[in-house]
């Protein structure tokens, strides 16, 4: 839950005090004190047992969601079913300009190039101390079993990828959008990255349509309605379900 209270100034987490840590037996001894302290809190969050519902004055919250995008019959229909008019207009503009070319590569060098030149540099440039990625060996193992890299390049420089995505095919008609990365060529440029993102997502949708996939798994997002990832994925037309294995929390505000 610390991620919920991350400061927007400098990406810092304010110091927190741990009032209790222990097992259920130890908790029983301290339960009275913890209950009294919780009564003075603005927000209480208590992990729920599996299948447990919420009380009359509580919300049952799943903080970890999985986004799934149904694949349509054509790219035009895919765009028409996006929930955001702005997103539809942006996608159509990028499509009309036709300034990018894309290709899919399943070779070992493709993964190494993507990870070293697009994924890791992008995380460090964009998120700094908050950057985090799965271990390279774990990613490489997934890639070797069922992965490919979708590369995107400007048409006037067709051999120099500006961004890319690691895709996973689980053989069940679901195309997983596992990782992405962008070329770091100078100071962070939000507008340029937004255009690259739109072009990459269009290439992803086109690949899914041509491969007859039923849906695209766009991965994890926090269950917060104004979270940037949640907003963007919802605008694309995603559906959301609780991530498998996600804990549920009783929230009392």
mmCIF file of N, CA and C in Angstrom, residues 72-143:
data_model
loop_
_atom_site.group_PDB
_atom_site.id
_atom_site.type_symbol
_atom_site.label_atom_id
_atom_site.label_comp_id
_atom_site.label_asym_id
_atom_site.label_seq_id
_atom_site.Cartn_x
_atom_site.Cartn_y
_atom_site.Cartn_z
ATOM 1 N N UNK A 72 -10.468 -6.967 -32.579
ATOM 2 C CA UNK A 72 -11.548 -6.856 -33.549
ATOM 3 C C UNK A 72 -11.122 -7.388 -34.915
ATOM 4 N N UNK A 73 -12.021 -7.311 -35.886
ATOM 5 C CA UNK A 73 -11.758 -7.898 -37.208
ATOM 6 C C UNK A 73 -10.851 -7.029 -38.073
ATOM 7 N N UNK A 74 -10.832 -5.731 -37.789
ATOM 8 C CA UNK A 74 -10.029 -4.818 -38.593
ATOM 9 C C UNK A 74 -9.481 -3.714 -37.703
ATOM 10 N N UNK A 75 -8.437 -3.043 -38.187
ATOM 11 C CA UNK A 75 -7.838 -1.950 -37.427
ATOM 12 C C UNK A 75 -8.810 -0.782 -37.304
ATOM 13 N N UNK A 76 -9.600 -0.538 -38.361
ATOM 14 C CA UNK A 76 -10.587 0.549 -38.307
ATOM 15 C C UNK A 76 -11.620 0.289 -37.216
ATOM 16 N N UNK A 77 -12.097 -0.951 -37.124
ATOM 17 C CA UNK A 77 -13.081 -1.280 -36.086
ATOM 18 C C UNK A 77 -12.426 -1.227 -34.699
ATOM 19 N N UNK A 78 -11.165 -1.643 -34.605
ATOM 20 C CA UNK A 78 -10.454 -1.591 -33.331
ATOM 21 C C UNK A 78 -10.397 -0.152 -32.815
ATOM 22 N N UNK A 79 -10.134 0.784 -33.716
ATOM 23 C CA UNK A 79 -10.065 2.195 -33.333
ATOM 24 C C UNK A 79 -11.454 2.728 -32.986
ATOM 25 N N UNK A 80 -12.475 2.347 -33.768
ATOM 26 C CA UNK A 80 -13.832 2.847 -33.522
ATOM 27 C C UNK A 80 -14.357 2.445 -32.152
ATOM 28 N N UNK A 81 -13.892 1.310 -31.628
ATOM 29 C CA UNK A 81 -14.396 0.832 -30.340
ATOM 30 C C UNK A 81 -13.581 1.346 -29.148
ATOM 31 N N UNK A 82 -12.608 2.210 -29.396
ATOM 32 C CA UNK A 82 -11.903 2.847 -28.279
ATOM 33 C C UNK A 82 -12.855 3.790 -27.556
ATOM 34 N N UNK A 83 -12.704 3.894 -26.232
ATOM 35 C CA UNK A 83 -13.670 4.652 -25.432
ATOM 36 C C UNK A 83 -13.431 6.163 -25.472
ATOM 37 N N UNK A 84 -12.271 6.587 -25.910
ATOM 38 C CA UNK A 84 -11.910 7.996 -25.883
ATOM 39 C C UNK A 84 -11.903 8.586 -27.288
ATOM 40 N N UNK A 85 -12.667 9.663 -27.488
ATOM 41 C CA UNK A 85 -12.674 10.337 -28.786
ATOM 42 C C UNK A 85 -11.290 10.901 -29.113
ATOM 43 N N UNK A 86 -10.623 11.447 -28.085
ATOM 44 C CA UNK A 86 -9.272 11.978 -28.285
ATOM 45 C C UNK A 86 -8.317 10.875 -28.723
ATOM 46 N N UNK A 87 -8.426 9.710 -28.080
ATOM 47 C CA UNK A 87 -7.561 8.580 -28.426
ATOM 48 C C UNK A 87 -7.824 8.124 -29.858
ATOM 49 N N UNK A 88 -9.091 8.072 -30.253
ATOM 50 C CA UNK A 88 -9.434 7.674 -31.627
ATOM 51 C C UNK A 88 -8.838 8.643 -32.648
ATOM 52 N N UNK A 89 -8.976 9.937 -32.371
ATOM 53 C CA UNK A 89 -8.445 10.947 -33.286
ATOM 54 C C UNK A 89 -6.933 10.860 -33.386
ATOM 55 N N UNK A 90 -6.276 10.657 -32.255
ATOM 56 C CA UNK A 90 -4.820 10.562 -32.210
ATOM 57 C C UNK A 90 -4.345 9.359 -33.004
ATOM 58 N N UNK A 91 -5.001 8.209 -32.812
ATOM 59 C CA UNK A 91 -4.619 6.993 -33.527
ATOM 60 C C UNK A 91 -4.815 7.155 -35.041
ATOM 61 N N UNK A 92 -5.922 7.761 -35.441
ATOM 62 C CA UNK A 92 -6.187 7.934 -36.878
ATOM 63 C C UNK A 92 -5.186 8.888 -37.515
ATOM 64 N N UNK A 93 -4.772 9.902 -36.774
ATOM 65 C CA UNK A 93 -3.785 10.830 -37.305
ATOM 66 C C UNK A 93 -2.444 10.133 -37.540
ATOM 67 N N UNK A 94 -2.014 9.334 -36.542
ATOM 68 C CA UNK A 94 -0.756 8.590 -36.688
ATOM 69 C C UNK A 94 -0.858 7.605 -37.856
ATOM 70 N N UNK A 95 -2.036 6.982 -38.008
ATOM 71 C CA UNK A 95 -2.237 6.014 -39.091
ATOM 72 C C UNK A 95 -2.186 6.709 -40.454
ATOM 73 N N UNK A 96 -2.811 7.892 -40.564
ATOM 74 C CA UNK A 96 -2.808 8.627 -41.830
ATOM 75 C C UNK A 96 -1.403 9.084 -42.224
ATOM 76 N N UNK A 97 -0.644 9.536 -41.246
ATOM 77 C CA UNK A 97 0.703 10.036 -41.533
ATOM 78 C C UNK A 97 1.620 8.932 -42.040
ATOM 79 N N UNK A 98 1.363 7.694 -41.594
ATOM 80 C CA UNK A 98 2.097 6.528 -42.082
ATOM 81 C C UNK A 98 3.605 6.749 -42.030
ATOM 82 N N UNK A 99 4.071 7.267 -40.882
ATOM 83 C CA UNK A 99 5.482 7.607 -40.768
ATOM 84 C C UNK A 99 6.353 6.526 -40.165
ATOM 85 N N UNK A 100 5.767 5.358 -39.868
ATOM 86 C CA UNK A 100 6.525 4.306 -39.185
ATOM 87 C C UNK A 100 6.364 2.966 -39.892
ATOM 88 N N UNK A 101 7.347 2.120 -39.692
ATOM 89 C CA UNK A 101 7.292 0.747 -40.174
ATOM 90 C C UNK A 101 7.563 -0.180 -38.993
ATOM 91 N N UNK A 102 6.994 -1.363 -39.007
ATOM 92 C CA UNK A 102 7.152 -2.292 -37.879
ATOM 93 C C UNK A 102 7.449 -3.694 -38.395
ATOM 94 N N UNK A 103 8.082 -4.483 -37.545
ATOM 95 C CA UNK A 103 8.353 -5.883 -37.870
ATOM 96 C C UNK A 103 8.480 -6.681 -36.575
ATOM 97 N N UNK A 104 8.303 -7.992 -36.689
ATOM 98 C CA UNK A 104 8.379 -8.895 -35.546
ATOM 99 C C UNK A 104 9.563 -9.826 -35.744
ATOM 100 N N UNK A 105 10.352 -9.974 -34.677
ATOM 101 C CA UNK A 105 11.560 -10.797 -34.744
ATOM 102 C C UNK A 105 11.596 -11.706 -33.510
ATOM 103 N N UNK A 106 11.753 -13.018 -33.731
ATOM 104 C CA UNK A 106 11.778 -13.983 -32.627
ATOM 105 C C UNK A 106 13.177 -14.518 -32.335
ATOM 106 N N UNK A 107 14.202 -13.912 -32.895
ATOM 107 C CA UNK A 107 15.558 -14.413 -32.708
ATOM 108 C C UNK A 107 16.127 -13.999 -31.354
ATOM 109 N N UNK A 108 17.174 -14.704 -30.916
ATOM 110 C CA UNK A 108 17.846 -14.372 -29.657
ATOM 111 C C UNK A 108 18.464 -12.976 -29.693
ATOM 112 N N UNK A 109 19.154 -12.579 -30.784
ATOM 113 C CA UNK A 109 19.712 -11.223 -30.825
ATOM 114 C C UNK A 109 18.649 -10.128 -30.711
ATOM 115 N N UNK A 110 17.439 -10.405 -31.194
ATOM 116 C CA UNK A 110 16.372 -9.404 -31.108
ATOM 117 C C UNK A 110 16.048 -9.085 -29.649
ATOM 118 N N UNK A 111 15.970 -10.123 -28.814
ATOM 119 C CA UNK A 111 15.695 -9.893 -27.394
ATOM 120 C C UNK A 111 16.820 -9.097 -26.748
ATOM 121 N N UNK A 112 18.067 -9.492 -27.003
ATOM 122 C CA UNK A 112 19.200 -8.820 -26.375
ATOM 123 C C UNK A 112 19.254 -7.349 -26.777
ATOM 124 N N UNK A 113 18.996 -7.072 -28.043
ATOM 125 C CA UNK A 113 19.002 -5.695 -28.530
ATOM 126 C C UNK A 113 17.882 -4.881 -27.895
ATOM 127 N N UNK A 114 16.678 -5.451 -27.858
ATOM 128 C CA UNK A 114 15.532 -4.766 -27.253
ATOM 129 C C UNK A 114 15.798 -4.452 -25.787
ATOM 130 N N UNK A 115 16.262 -5.438 -25.036
ATOM 131 C CA UNK A 115 16.446 -5.266 -23.596
ATOM 132 C C UNK A 115 17.541 -4.233 -23.292
ATOM 133 N N UNK A 116 18.641 -4.299 -24.035
ATOM 134 C CA UNK A 116 19.789 -3.445 -23.725
ATOM 135 C C UNK A 116 19.666 -2.030 -24.279
ATOM 136 N N UNK A 117 19.011 -1.859 -25.433
ATOM 137 C CA UNK A 117 19.010 -0.547 -26.076
ATOM 138 C C UNK A 117 17.684 0.200 -25.974
ATOM 139 N N UNK A 118 16.591 -0.503 -25.631
ATOM 140 C CA UNK A 118 15.280 0.153 -25.557
ATOM 141 C C UNK A 118 14.656 0.061 -24.162
ATOM 142 N N UNK A 119 14.552 -1.154 -23.634
ATOM 143 C CA UNK A 119 13.812 -1.352 -22.386
ATOM 144 C C UNK A 119 14.518 -0.739 -21.171
ATOM 145 N N UNK A 120 15.734 -1.161 -20.898
ATOM 146 C CA UNK A 120 16.444 -0.692 -19.700
ATOM 147 C C UNK A 120 16.744 0.803 -19.760
ATOM 148 N N UNK A 121 17.267 1.344 -20.868
ATOM 149 C CA UNK A 121 17.517 2.797 -20.917
ATOM 150 C C UNK A 121 16.246 3.624 -20.719
ATOM 151 N N UNK A 122 15.127 3.149 -21.280
ATOM 152 C CA UNK A 122 13.865 3.869 -21.116
ATOM 153 C C UNK A 122 13.438 3.915 -19.654
ATOM 154 N N UNK A 123 13.506 2.779 -18.958
ATOM 155 C CA UNK A 123 13.112 2.758 -17.555
ATOM 156 C C UNK A 123 13.967 3.714 -16.730
ATOM 157 N N UNK A 124 15.256 3.713 -16.963
ATOM 158 C CA UNK A 124 16.145 4.582 -16.183
ATOM 159 C C UNK A 124 15.892 6.051 -16.474
ATOM 160 N N UNK A 125 15.651 6.376 -17.742
ATOM 161 C CA UNK A 125 15.416 7.775 -18.110
ATOM 162 C C UNK A 125 14.058 8.272 -17.635
ATOM 163 N N UNK A 126 13.060 7.388 -17.675
ATOM 164 C CA UNK A 126 11.683 7.810 -17.362
ATOM 165 C C UNK A 126 11.395 7.795 -15.873
ATOM 166 N N UNK A 127 11.879 6.763 -15.158
ATOM 167 C CA UNK A 127 11.466 6.582 -13.774
ATOM 168 C C UNK A 127 12.590 6.733 -12.753
ATOM 169 N N UNK A 128 13.825 6.802 -13.195
ATOM 170 C CA UNK A 128 14.931 7.018 -12.275
ATOM 171 C C UNK A 128 14.986 5.969 -11.191
ATOM 172 N N UNK A 129 14.998 6.432 -9.930
ATOM 173 C CA UNK A 129 15.112 5.513 -8.795
ATOM 174 C C UNK A 129 13.909 4.581 -8.682
ATOM 175 N N UNK A 130 12.787 4.944 -9.314
ATOM 176 C CA UNK A 130 11.582 4.103 -9.244
ATOM 177 C C UNK A 130 11.566 3.032 -10.330
ATOM 178 N N UNK A 131 12.563 3.038 -11.212
ATOM 179 C CA UNK A 131 12.551 2.065 -12.303
ATOM 180 C C UNK A 131 12.738 0.656 -11.755
ATOM 181 N N UNK A 132 11.966 -0.269 -12.310
ATOM 182 C CA UNK A 132 12.056 -1.676 -11.901
ATOM 183 C C UNK A 132 11.644 -2.539 -13.080
ATOM 184 N N UNK A 133 12.366 -3.610 -13.291
ATOM 185 C CA UNK A 133 12.073 -4.529 -14.382
ATOM 186 C C UNK A 133 12.325 -5.943 -13.900
ATOM 187 N N UNK A 134 11.601 -6.926 -14.438
ATOM 188 C CA UNK A 134 11.926 -8.308 -14.095
ATOM 189 C C UNK A 134 13.382 -8.621 -14.425
ATOM 190 N N UNK A 135 13.961 -9.559 -13.704
ATOM 191 C CA UNK A 135 15.339 -9.947 -13.959
ATOM 192 C C UNK A 135 15.507 -10.392 -15.412
ATOM 193 N N UNK A 136 16.636 -10.025 -15.992
ATOM 194 C CA UNK A 136 16.861 -10.312 -17.403
ATOM 195 C C UNK A 136 16.808 -11.809 -17.680
ATOM 196 N N UNK A 137 17.289 -12.646 -16.752
ATOM 197 C CA UNK A 137 17.247 -14.099 -16.974
ATOM 198 C C UNK A 137 15.812 -14.607 -17.011
ATOM 199 N N UNK A 138 14.964 -14.048 -16.152
ATOM 200 C CA UNK A 138 13.561 -14.439 -16.152
ATOM 201 C C UNK A 138 12.899 -14.047 -17.474
ATOM 202 N N UNK A 139 13.175 -12.826 -17.940
ATOM 203 C CA UNK A 139 12.606 -12.371 -19.209
ATOM 204 C C UNK A 139 13.125 -13.209 -20.372
ATOM 205 N N UNK A 140 14.418 -13.500 -20.348
ATOM 206 C CA UNK A 140 15.019 -14.287 -21.422
ATOM 207 C C UNK A 140 14.401 -15.691 -21.476
ATOM 208 N N UNK A 141 14.156 -16.276 -20.303
ATOM 209 C CA UNK A 141 13.552 -17.601 -20.247
ATOM 210 C C UNK A 141 12.144 -17.596 -20.836
ATOM 211 N N UNK A 142 11.340 -16.583 -20.494
ATOM 212 C CA UNK A 142 10.000 -16.452 -21.069
ATOM 213 C C UNK A 142 10.081 -16.283 -22.579
ATOM 214 N N UNK A 143 10.999 -15.443 -23.005
ATOM 215 C CA UNK A 143 11.146 -15.153 -24.431
ATOM 216 C C UNK A 143 11.525 -16.400 -25.218
#
